[in-house]
């Protein structure tokens, strides 16, 4: 994870490193499975949280996977009670670049989470 690179380079490799984790335990477990090469399945209910975490941790490949998953499963993701505004403009821009006008017109967004 690129996020930890500068911290780990500043400390000797033979020392114990302690970190605090401030995220949902399910998301943390999912991320640990992912970096252990177990390739857990994406689910609509955690896709946005994984996207936000992967962006924060600078896990570019995972971020790209999340964005493609959300694009492909947007109708299911929008059923989840979450504020899409938490994504931030750079992530929203990456996501919107994947959509065609026709795809956006077909998105089922009754609460106007994305299309506003």
mmCIF file of N, CA and C in Angstrom:
data_model
loop_
_atom_site.group_PDB
_atom_site.id
_atom_site.type_symbol
_atom_site.label_atom_id
_atom_site.label_comp_id
_atom_site.label_asym_id
_atom_site.label_seq_id
_atom_site.Cartn_x
_atom_site.Cartn_y
_atom_site.Cartn_z
ATOM 1 N N UNK A 1 0.833 -1.172 0.000
ATOM 2 C CA UNK A 1 0.000 0.000 0.000
ATOM 3 C C UNK A 1 0.880 1.237 0.000
ATOM 4 N N UNK A 2 0.761 2.014 -0.996
ATOM 5 C CA UNK A 2 1.567 3.210 -1.156
ATOM 6 C C UNK A 2 1.454 4.151 0.037
ATOM 7 N N UNK A 3 0.292 4.164 0.659
ATOM 8 C CA UNK A 3 0.056 5.058 1.796
ATOM 9 C C UNK A 3 1.116 4.893 2.886
ATOM 10 N N UNK A 4 1.575 3.677 3.114
ATOM 11 C CA UNK A 4 2.513 3.399 4.212
ATOM 12 C C UNK A 4 3.976 3.501 3.807
ATOM 13 N N UNK A 5 4.266 3.705 2.542
ATOM 14 C CA UNK A 5 5.639 3.670 2.055
ATOM 15 C C UNK A 5 6.555 4.637 2.787
ATOM 16 N N UNK A 6 6.159 5.896 2.869
ATOM 17 C CA UNK A 6 7.049 6.876 3.514
ATOM 18 C C UNK A 6 7.240 6.567 4.998
ATOM 19 N N UNK A 7 6.186 6.109 5.644
ATOM 20 C CA UNK A 7 6.294 5.770 7.066
ATOM 21 C C UNK A 7 7.240 4.595 7.271
ATOM 22 N N UNK A 8 7.102 3.570 6.457
ATOM 23 C CA UNK A 8 7.926 2.377 6.619
ATOM 24 C C UNK A 8 9.381 2.638 6.268
ATOM 25 N N UNK A 9 9.631 3.520 5.310
ATOM 26 C CA UNK A 9 11.012 3.858 4.969
ATOM 27 C C UNK A 9 11.688 4.648 6.087
ATOM 28 N N UNK A 10 10.912 5.348 6.874
ATOM 29 C CA UNK A 10 11.467 6.147 7.968
ATOM 30 C C UNK A 10 11.803 5.307 9.193
ATOM 31 N N UNK A 11 11.324 4.069 9.237
ATOM 32 C CA UNK A 11 11.557 3.200 10.392
ATOM 33 C C UNK A 11 12.332 1.958 9.943
ATOM 34 N N UNK A 12 13.128 1.439 10.843
ATOM 35 C CA UNK A 12 13.907 0.240 10.534
ATOM 36 C C UNK A 12 12.978 -0.933 10.248
ATOM 37 N N UNK A 13 13.360 -1.770 9.322
ATOM 38 C CA UNK A 13 12.522 -2.908 8.941
ATOM 39 C C UNK A 13 12.385 -3.946 10.042
ATOM 40 N N UNK A 14 13.305 -3.970 10.982
ATOM 41 C CA UNK A 14 13.252 -4.981 12.033
ATOM 42 C C UNK A 14 12.471 -4.513 13.267
ATOM 43 N N UNK A 15 11.892 -3.336 13.219
ATOM 44 C CA UNK A 15 11.099 -2.851 14.355
ATOM 45 C C UNK A 15 9.627 -3.175 14.143
ATOM 46 N N UNK A 16 8.919 -3.262 15.245
ATOM 47 C CA UNK A 16 7.481 -3.494 15.189
ATOM 48 C C UNK A 16 6.787 -2.177 14.881
ATOM 49 N N UNK A 17 5.841 -2.236 13.961
ATOM 50 C CA UNK A 17 5.095 -1.048 13.572
ATOM 51 C C UNK A 17 3.655 -1.216 14.028
ATOM 52 N N UNK A 18 3.153 -0.217 14.720
ATOM 53 C CA UNK A 18 1.776 -0.257 15.193
ATOM 54 C C UNK A 18 0.978 0.811 14.449
ATOM 55 N N UNK A 19 -0.196 0.427 13.976
ATOM 56 C CA UNK A 19 -1.053 1.392 13.286
ATOM 57 C C UNK A 19 -2.434 1.373 13.913
ATOM 58 N N UNK A 20 -3.118 2.490 13.817
ATOM 59 C CA UNK A 20 -4.520 2.580 14.221
ATOM 60 C C UNK A 20 -5.373 2.533 12.968
ATOM 61 N N UNK A 21 -6.454 1.799 13.032
ATOM 62 C CA UNK A 21 -7.350 1.674 11.887
ATOM 63 C C UNK A 21 -8.668 2.339 12.244
ATOM 64 N N UNK A 22 -9.098 3.233 11.395
ATOM 65 C CA UNK A 22 -10.351 3.952 11.614
ATOM 66 C C UNK A 22 -11.280 3.701 10.433
ATOM 67 N N UNK A 23 -11.786 2.482 10.334
ATOM 68 C CA UNK A 23 -12.758 2.155 9.296
ATOM 69 C C UNK A 23 -13.603 0.983 9.784
ATOM 70 N N UNK A 24 -14.633 0.712 9.054
ATOM 71 C CA UNK A 24 -15.513 -0.398 9.363
ATOM 72 C C UNK A 24 -14.712 -1.699 9.371
ATOM 73 N N UNK A 25 -14.947 -2.546 10.354
ATOM 74 C CA UNK A 25 -14.178 -3.792 10.480
ATOM 75 C C UNK A 25 -14.373 -4.702 9.262
ATOM 76 N N UNK A 26 -15.573 -4.714 8.707
ATOM 77 C CA UNK A 26 -15.819 -5.540 7.514
ATOM 78 C C UNK A 26 -14.984 -5.056 6.333
ATOM 79 N N UNK A 27 -14.885 -3.746 6.178
ATOM 80 C CA UNK A 27 -14.070 -3.181 5.098
ATOM 81 C C UNK A 27 -12.600 -3.492 5.343
ATOM 82 N N UNK A 28 -12.149 -3.363 6.579
ATOM 83 C CA UNK A 28 -10.757 -3.667 6.912
ATOM 84 C C UNK A 28 -10.443 -5.133 6.610
ATOM 85 N N UNK A 29 -11.326 -6.039 7.017
ATOM 86 C CA UNK A 29 -11.124 -7.463 6.731
ATOM 87 C C UNK A 29 -11.096 -7.719 5.228
ATOM 88 N N UNK A 30 -11.966 -7.039 4.494
ATOM 89 C CA UNK A 30 -11.998 -7.183 3.032
ATOM 90 C C UNK A 30 -10.656 -6.740 2.448
ATOM 91 N N UNK A 31 -10.161 -5.588 2.889
ATOM 92 C CA UNK A 31 -8.874 -5.084 2.394
ATOM 93 C C UNK A 31 -7.729 -6.034 2.730
ATOM 94 N N UNK A 32 -7.732 -6.604 3.931
ATOM 95 C CA UNK A 32 -6.684 -7.552 4.319
ATOM 96 C C UNK A 32 -6.743 -8.805 3.446
ATOM 97 N N UNK A 33 -7.934 -9.271 3.149
ATOM 98 C CA UNK A 33 -8.073 -10.414 2.243
ATOM 99 C C UNK A 33 -7.530 -10.061 0.864
ATOM 100 N N UNK A 34 -7.849 -8.865 0.399
ATOM 101 C CA UNK A 34 -7.405 -8.425 -0.921
ATOM 102 C C UNK A 34 -5.880 -8.378 -1.002
ATOM 103 N N UNK A 35 -5.237 -7.776 -0.008
ATOM 104 C CA UNK A 35 -3.772 -7.673 -0.086
ATOM 105 C C UNK A 35 -3.092 -9.012 0.171
ATOM 106 N N UNK A 36 -3.849 -9.984 0.719
ATOM 107 C CA UNK A 36 -3.322 -11.338 0.910
ATOM 108 C C UNK A 36 -3.575 -12.202 -0.316
ATOM 109 N N UNK A 37 -4.010 -11.568 -1.399
ATOM 110 C CA UNK A 37 -4.257 -12.227 -2.681
ATOM 111 C C UNK A 37 -5.381 -13.247 -2.634
ATOM 112 N N UNK A 38 -6.329 -13.075 -1.721
ATOM 113 C CA UNK A 38 -7.473 -13.985 -1.646
ATOM 114 C C UNK A 38 -8.612 -13.533 -2.546
ATOM 115 N N UNK A 39 -8.545 -12.319 -3.049
ATOM 116 C CA UNK A 39 -9.520 -11.750 -3.983
ATOM 117 C C UNK A 39 -10.965 -11.930 -3.521
ATOM 118 N N UNK A 40 -11.336 -11.251 -2.453
ATOM 119 C CA UNK A 40 -12.725 -11.335 -1.986
ATOM 120 C C UNK A 40 -13.680 -10.739 -3.026
ATOM 121 N N UNK A 41 -14.918 -11.125 -2.936
ATOM 122 C CA UNK A 41 -15.918 -10.636 -3.886
ATOM 123 C C UNK A 41 -16.389 -9.242 -3.507
ATOM 124 N N UNK A 42 -16.626 -8.447 -4.533
ATOM 125 C CA UNK A 42 -17.250 -7.148 -4.308
ATOM 126 C C UNK A 42 -18.726 -7.370 -4.043
ATOM 127 N N UNK A 43 -19.291 -6.512 -3.225
ATOM 128 C CA UNK A 43 -20.724 -6.498 -2.980
ATOM 129 C C UNK A 43 -21.176 -5.053 -3.034
ATOM 130 N N UNK A 44 -22.374 -4.806 -3.551
ATOM 131 C CA UNK A 44 -22.844 -3.418 -3.638
ATOM 132 C C UNK A 44 -22.819 -2.683 -2.297
ATOM 133 N N UNK A 45 -23.118 -3.380 -1.211
ATOM 134 C CA UNK A 45 -23.240 -2.695 0.080
ATOM 135 C C UNK A 45 -21.912 -2.198 0.648
ATOM 136 N N UNK A 46 -20.785 -2.717 0.166
ATOM 137 C CA UNK A 46 -19.494 -2.229 0.664
ATOM 138 C C UNK A 46 -18.612 -1.642 -0.430
ATOM 139 N N UNK A 47 -19.086 -1.631 -1.658
ATOM 140 C CA UNK A 47 -18.262 -1.173 -2.781
ATOM 141 C C UNK A 47 -17.785 0.272 -2.608
ATOM 142 N N UNK A 48 -18.680 1.161 -2.187
ATOM 143 C CA UNK A 48 -18.279 2.561 -2.014
ATOM 144 C C UNK A 48 -17.274 2.720 -0.869
ATOM 145 N N UNK A 49 -17.473 1.991 0.208
ATOM 146 C CA UNK A 49 -16.528 2.063 1.329
ATOM 147 C C UNK A 49 -15.155 1.551 0.929
ATOM 148 N N UNK A 50 -15.122 0.500 0.126
ATOM 149 C CA UNK A 50 -13.840 -0.023 -0.350
ATOM 150 C C UNK A 50 -13.192 0.977 -1.300
ATOM 151 N N UNK A 51 -13.997 1.614 -2.134
ATOM 152 C CA UNK A 51 -13.460 2.641 -3.032
ATOM 153 C C UNK A 51 -12.841 3.783 -2.238
ATOM 154 N N UNK A 52 -13.536 4.275 -1.240
ATOM 155 C CA UNK A 52 -13.026 5.375 -0.428
ATOM 156 C C UNK A 52 -11.740 4.958 0.289
ATOM 157 N N UNK A 53 -11.730 3.761 0.857
ATOM 158 C CA UNK A 53 -10.535 3.273 1.553
ATOM 159 C C UNK A 53 -9.371 3.067 0.600
ATOM 160 N N UNK A 54 -9.635 2.489 -0.556
ATOM 161 C CA UNK A 54 -8.546 2.249 -1.514
ATOM 162 C C UNK A 54 -7.974 3.568 -2.020
ATOM 163 N N UNK A 55 -8.812 4.571 -2.178
ATOM 164 C CA UNK A 55 -8.339 5.889 -2.585
ATOM 165 C C UNK A 55 -7.467 6.497 -1.484
ATOM 166 N N UNK A 56 -7.939 6.441 -0.247
ATOM 167 C CA UNK A 56 -7.180 6.990 0.883
ATOM 168 C C UNK A 56 -5.831 6.296 1.029
ATOM 169 N N UNK A 57 -5.815 4.973 0.867
ATOM 170 C CA UNK A 57 -4.589 4.191 1.035
ATOM 171 C C UNK A 57 -3.716 4.187 -0.219
ATOM 172 N N UNK A 58 -4.168 4.882 -1.247
ATOM 173 C CA UNK A 58 -3.454 4.988 -2.527
ATOM 174 C C UNK A 58 -3.214 3.625 -3.170
ATOM 175 N N UNK A 59 -4.253 2.790 -3.126
ATOM 176 C CA UNK A 59 -4.221 1.470 -3.761
ATOM 177 C C UNK A 59 -4.883 1.620 -5.140
ATOM 178 N N UNK A 60 -4.117 2.154 -6.081
ATOM 179 C CA UNK A 60 -4.645 2.560 -7.376
ATOM 180 C C UNK A 60 -5.325 1.416 -8.134
ATOM 181 N N UNK A 61 -4.728 0.254 -8.150
ATOM 182 C CA UNK A 61 -5.323 -0.872 -8.879
ATOM 183 C C UNK A 61 -6.674 -1.252 -8.283
ATOM 184 N N UNK A 62 -6.759 -1.280 -6.960
ATOM 185 C CA UNK A 62 -8.026 -1.596 -6.305
ATOM 186 C C UNK A 62 -9.038 -0.481 -6.540
ATOM 187 N N UNK A 63 -8.595 0.745 -6.487
ATOM 188 C CA UNK A 63 -9.485 1.873 -6.762
ATOM 189 C C UNK A 63 -10.109 1.731 -8.156
ATOM 190 N N UNK A 64 -9.283 1.388 -9.129
ATOM 191 C CA UNK A 64 -9.790 1.204 -10.498
ATOM 192 C C UNK A 64 -10.783 0.047 -10.578
ATOM 193 N N UNK A 65 -10.493 -1.057 -9.874
ATOM 194 C CA UNK A 65 -11.433 -2.178 -9.834
ATOM 195 C C UNK A 65 -12.776 -1.757 -9.228
ATOM 196 N N UNK A 66 -12.712 -0.996 -8.149
ATOM 197 C CA UNK A 66 -13.935 -0.525 -7.484
ATOM 198 C C UNK A 66 -14.757 0.361 -8.420
ATOM 199 N N UNK A 67 -14.092 1.273 -9.082
ATOM 200 C CA UNK A 67 -14.802 2.181 -9.981
ATOM 201 C C UNK A 67 -15.471 1.403 -11.104
ATOM 202 N N UNK A 68 -14.773 0.429 -11.662
ATOM 203 C CA UNK A 68 -15.383 -0.386 -12.729
ATOM 204 C C UNK A 68 -16.553 -1.213 -12.190
ATOM 205 N N UNK A 69 -16.401 -1.750 -10.984
ATOM 206 C CA UNK A 69 -17.487 -2.522 -10.372
ATOM 207 C C UNK A 69 -18.709 -1.631 -10.137
ATOM 208 N N UNK A 70 -18.489 -0.467 -9.580
ATOM 209 C CA UNK A 70 -19.599 0.445 -9.306
ATOM 210 C C UNK A 70 -20.272 0.871 -10.609
ATOM 211 N N UNK A 71 -19.491 1.136 -11.628
ATOM 212 C CA UNK A 71 -20.054 1.482 -12.937
ATOM 213 C C UNK A 71 -20.965 0.365 -13.445
ATOM 214 N N UNK A 72 -20.465 -0.840 -13.373
ATOM 215 C CA UNK A 72 -21.215 -1.996 -13.878
ATOM 216 C C UNK A 72 -22.456 -2.295 -13.031
ATOM 217 N N UNK A 73 -22.407 -1.987 -11.742
ATOM 218 C CA UNK A 73 -23.474 -2.345 -10.805
ATOM 219 C C UNK A 73 -24.132 -1.113 -10.169
ATOM 220 N N UNK A 74 -24.155 -0.014 -10.885
ATOM 221 C CA UNK A 74 -24.624 1.249 -10.316
ATOM 222 C C UNK A 74 -26.037 1.159 -9.744
ATOM 223 N N UNK A 75 -26.954 0.501 -10.414
ATOM 224 C CA UNK A 75 -28.328 0.415 -9.903
ATOM 225 C C UNK A 75 -28.365 -0.256 -8.526
ATOM 226 N N UNK A 76 -27.575 -1.321 -8.346
ATOM 227 C CA UNK A 76 -27.540 -2.007 -7.047
ATOM 228 C C UNK A 76 -26.833 -1.172 -5.989
ATOM 229 N N UNK A 77 -25.774 -0.482 -6.382
ATOM 230 C CA UNK A 77 -25.035 0.358 -5.434
ATOM 231 C C UNK A 77 -25.922 1.504 -4.948
ATOM 232 N N UNK A 78 -26.734 2.053 -5.834
ATOM 233 C CA UNK A 78 -27.598 3.178 -5.458
ATOM 234 C C UNK A 78 -28.705 2.783 -4.485
ATOM 235 N N UNK A 79 -28.971 1.505 -4.355
ATOM 236 C CA UNK A 79 -29.976 1.039 -3.395
ATOM 237 C C UNK A 79 -29.459 1.098 -1.954
ATOM 238 N N UNK A 80 -28.168 1.236 -1.797
ATOM 239 C CA UNK A 80 -27.542 1.257 -0.475
ATOM 240 C C UNK A 80 -27.712 2.656 0.124
ATOM 241 N N UNK A 81 -28.090 2.745 1.400
ATOM 242 C CA UNK A 81 -28.260 4.064 2.025
ATOM 243 C C UNK A 81 -26.915 4.716 2.362
ATOM 244 N N UNK A 82 -26.329 5.377 1.397
ATOM 245 C CA UNK A 82 -25.049 6.064 1.591
ATOM 246 C C UNK A 82 -25.065 7.356 0.782
ATOM 247 N N UNK A 83 -24.375 8.342 1.300
ATOM 248 C CA UNK A 83 -24.263 9.629 0.633
ATOM 249 C C UNK A 83 -23.134 9.558 -0.389
ATOM 250 N N UNK A 84 -23.462 9.681 -1.657
ATOM 251 C CA UNK A 84 -22.450 9.616 -2.712
ATOM 252 C C UNK A 84 -21.495 10.810 -2.645
ATOM 253 N N UNK A 85 -21.896 11.863 -1.953
ATOM 254 C CA UNK A 85 -21.041 13.030 -1.816
ATOM 255 C C UNK A 85 -19.756 12.743 -1.063
ATOM 256 N N UNK A 86 -19.727 11.651 -0.304
ATOM 257 C CA UNK A 86 -18.520 11.310 0.451
ATOM 258 C C UNK A 86 -17.386 10.845 -0.457
ATOM 259 N N UNK A 87 -17.681 10.600 -1.729
ATOM 260 C CA UNK A 87 -16.641 10.151 -2.646
ATOM 261 C C UNK A 87 -15.628 11.243 -2.967
ATOM 262 N N UNK A 88 -16.064 12.463 -3.015
ATOM 263 C CA UNK A 88 -15.168 13.542 -3.397
ATOM 264 C C UNK A 88 -15.094 13.680 -4.901
ATOM 265 N N UNK A 89 -14.786 14.869 -5.342
ATOM 266 C CA UNK A 89 -14.823 15.190 -6.768
ATOM 267 C C UNK A 89 -13.905 14.327 -7.639
ATOM 268 N N UNK A 90 -12.653 14.058 -7.231
ATOM 269 C CA UNK A 90 -11.789 13.242 -8.108
ATOM 270 C C UNK A 90 -12.359 11.844 -8.382
ATOM 271 N N UNK A 91 -12.913 11.190 -7.368
ATOM 272 C CA UNK A 91 -13.482 9.857 -7.575
ATOM 273 C C UNK A 91 -14.761 9.926 -8.409
ATOM 274 N N UNK A 92 -15.579 10.912 -8.135
ATOM 275 C CA UNK A 92 -16.808 11.067 -8.920
ATOM 276 C C UNK A 92 -16.462 11.324 -10.385
ATOM 277 N N UNK A 93 -15.438 12.124 -10.622
ATOM 278 C CA UNK A 93 -15.019 12.400 -11.995
ATOM 279 C C UNK A 93 -14.539 11.128 -12.694
ATOM 280 N N UNK A 94 -13.746 10.319 -11.995
ATOM 281 C CA UNK A 94 -13.287 9.051 -12.581
ATOM 282 C C UNK A 94 -14.468 8.155 -12.929
ATOM 283 N N UNK A 95 -15.439 8.108 -12.033
ATOM 284 C CA UNK A 95 -16.610 7.267 -12.247
ATOM 285 C C UNK A 95 -17.455 7.773 -13.412
ATOM 286 N N UNK A 96 -17.671 9.063 -13.462
ATOM 287 C CA UNK A 96 -18.533 9.608 -14.525
ATOM 288 C C UNK A 96 -17.911 9.453 -15.904
ATOM 289 N N UNK A 97 -16.598 9.407 -15.992
ATOM 290 C CA UNK A 97 -15.939 9.227 -17.285
ATOM 291 C C UNK A 97 -16.265 7.874 -17.915
ATOM 292 N N UNK A 98 -16.665 6.907 -17.103
ATOM 293 C CA UNK A 98 -16.984 5.580 -17.635
ATOM 294 C C UNK A 98 -18.381 5.513 -18.259
ATOM 295 N N UNK A 99 -19.246 6.428 -17.873
ATOM 296 C CA UNK A 99 -20.634 6.380 -18.319
ATOM 297 C C UNK A 99 -20.843 7.101 -19.648
ATOM 298 N N UNK A 100 -21.651 6.480 -20.487
ATOM 299 C CA UNK A 100 -22.127 7.161 -21.683
ATOM 300 C C UNK A 100 -23.424 7.881 -21.313
ATOM 301 N N UNK A 101 -23.874 8.758 -22.165
ATOM 302 C CA UNK A 101 -25.145 9.456 -21.936
ATOM 303 C C UNK A 101 -26.278 8.436 -21.844
ATOM 304 N N UNK A 102 -26.248 7.443 -22.711
ATOM 305 C CA UNK A 102 -27.293 6.416 -22.723
ATOM 306 C C UNK A 102 -27.316 5.633 -21.413
ATOM 307 N N UNK A 103 -26.133 5.298 -20.892
ATOM 308 C CA UNK A 103 -26.072 4.580 -19.618
ATOM 309 C C UNK A 103 -26.617 5.431 -18.475
ATOM 310 N N UNK A 104 -26.268 6.699 -18.460
ATOM 311 C CA UNK A 104 -26.765 7.579 -17.406
ATOM 312 C C UNK A 104 -28.282 7.705 -17.442
ATOM 313 N N UNK A 105 -28.840 7.716 -18.627
ATOM 314 C CA UNK A 105 -30.295 7.814 -18.753
ATOM 315 C C UNK A 105 -30.996 6.564 -18.230
ATOM 316 N N UNK A 106 -30.305 5.436 -18.238
ATOM 317 C CA UNK A 106 -30.893 4.177 -17.778
ATOM 318 C C UNK A 106 -30.701 3.923 -16.282
ATOM 319 N N UNK A 107 -29.850 4.728 -15.632
ATOM 320 C CA UNK A 107 -29.585 4.539 -14.203
ATOM 321 C C UNK A 107 -30.864 4.774 -13.413
ATOM 322 N N UNK A 108 -31.151 3.825 -12.524
ATOM 323 C CA UNK A 108 -32.310 3.950 -11.637
ATOM 324 C C UNK A 108 -31.842 4.631 -10.351
ATOM 325 N N UNK A 109 -32.166 5.913 -10.240
ATOM 326 C CA UNK A 109 -31.686 6.743 -9.142
ATOM 327 C C UNK A 109 -32.859 7.505 -8.526
ATOM 328 N N UNK A 110 -33.791 6.788 -7.873
ATOM 329 C CA UNK A 110 -35.001 7.443 -7.358
ATOM 330 C C UNK A 110 -34.730 8.503 -6.285
ATOM 331 N N UNK A 111 -33.625 8.396 -5.575
ATOM 332 C CA UNK A 111 -33.307 9.377 -4.527
ATOM 333 C C UNK A 111 -32.366 10.463 -5.033
ATOM 334 N N UNK A 112 -32.084 10.450 -6.330
ATOM 335 C CA UNK A 112 -31.261 11.476 -6.956
ATOM 336 C C UNK A 112 -29.882 11.593 -6.312
ATOM 337 N N UNK A 113 -29.259 10.437 -6.039
ATOM 338 C CA UNK A 113 -27.947 10.422 -5.402
ATOM 339 C C UNK A 113 -26.834 10.819 -6.366
ATOM 340 N N UNK A 114 -26.994 10.440 -7.637
ATOM 341 C CA UNK A 114 -25.928 10.634 -8.606
ATOM 342 C C UNK A 114 -26.291 11.681 -9.647
ATOM 343 N N UNK A 115 -27.490 11.654 -10.095
ATOM 344 C CA UNK A 115 -27.866 12.440 -11.261
ATOM 345 C C UNK A 115 -28.154 13.905 -10.974
ATOM 346 N N UNK A 116 -28.048 14.323 -9.730
ATOM 347 C CA UNK A 116 -28.332 15.736 -9.428
ATOM 348 C C UNK A 116 -27.228 16.661 -9.827
#
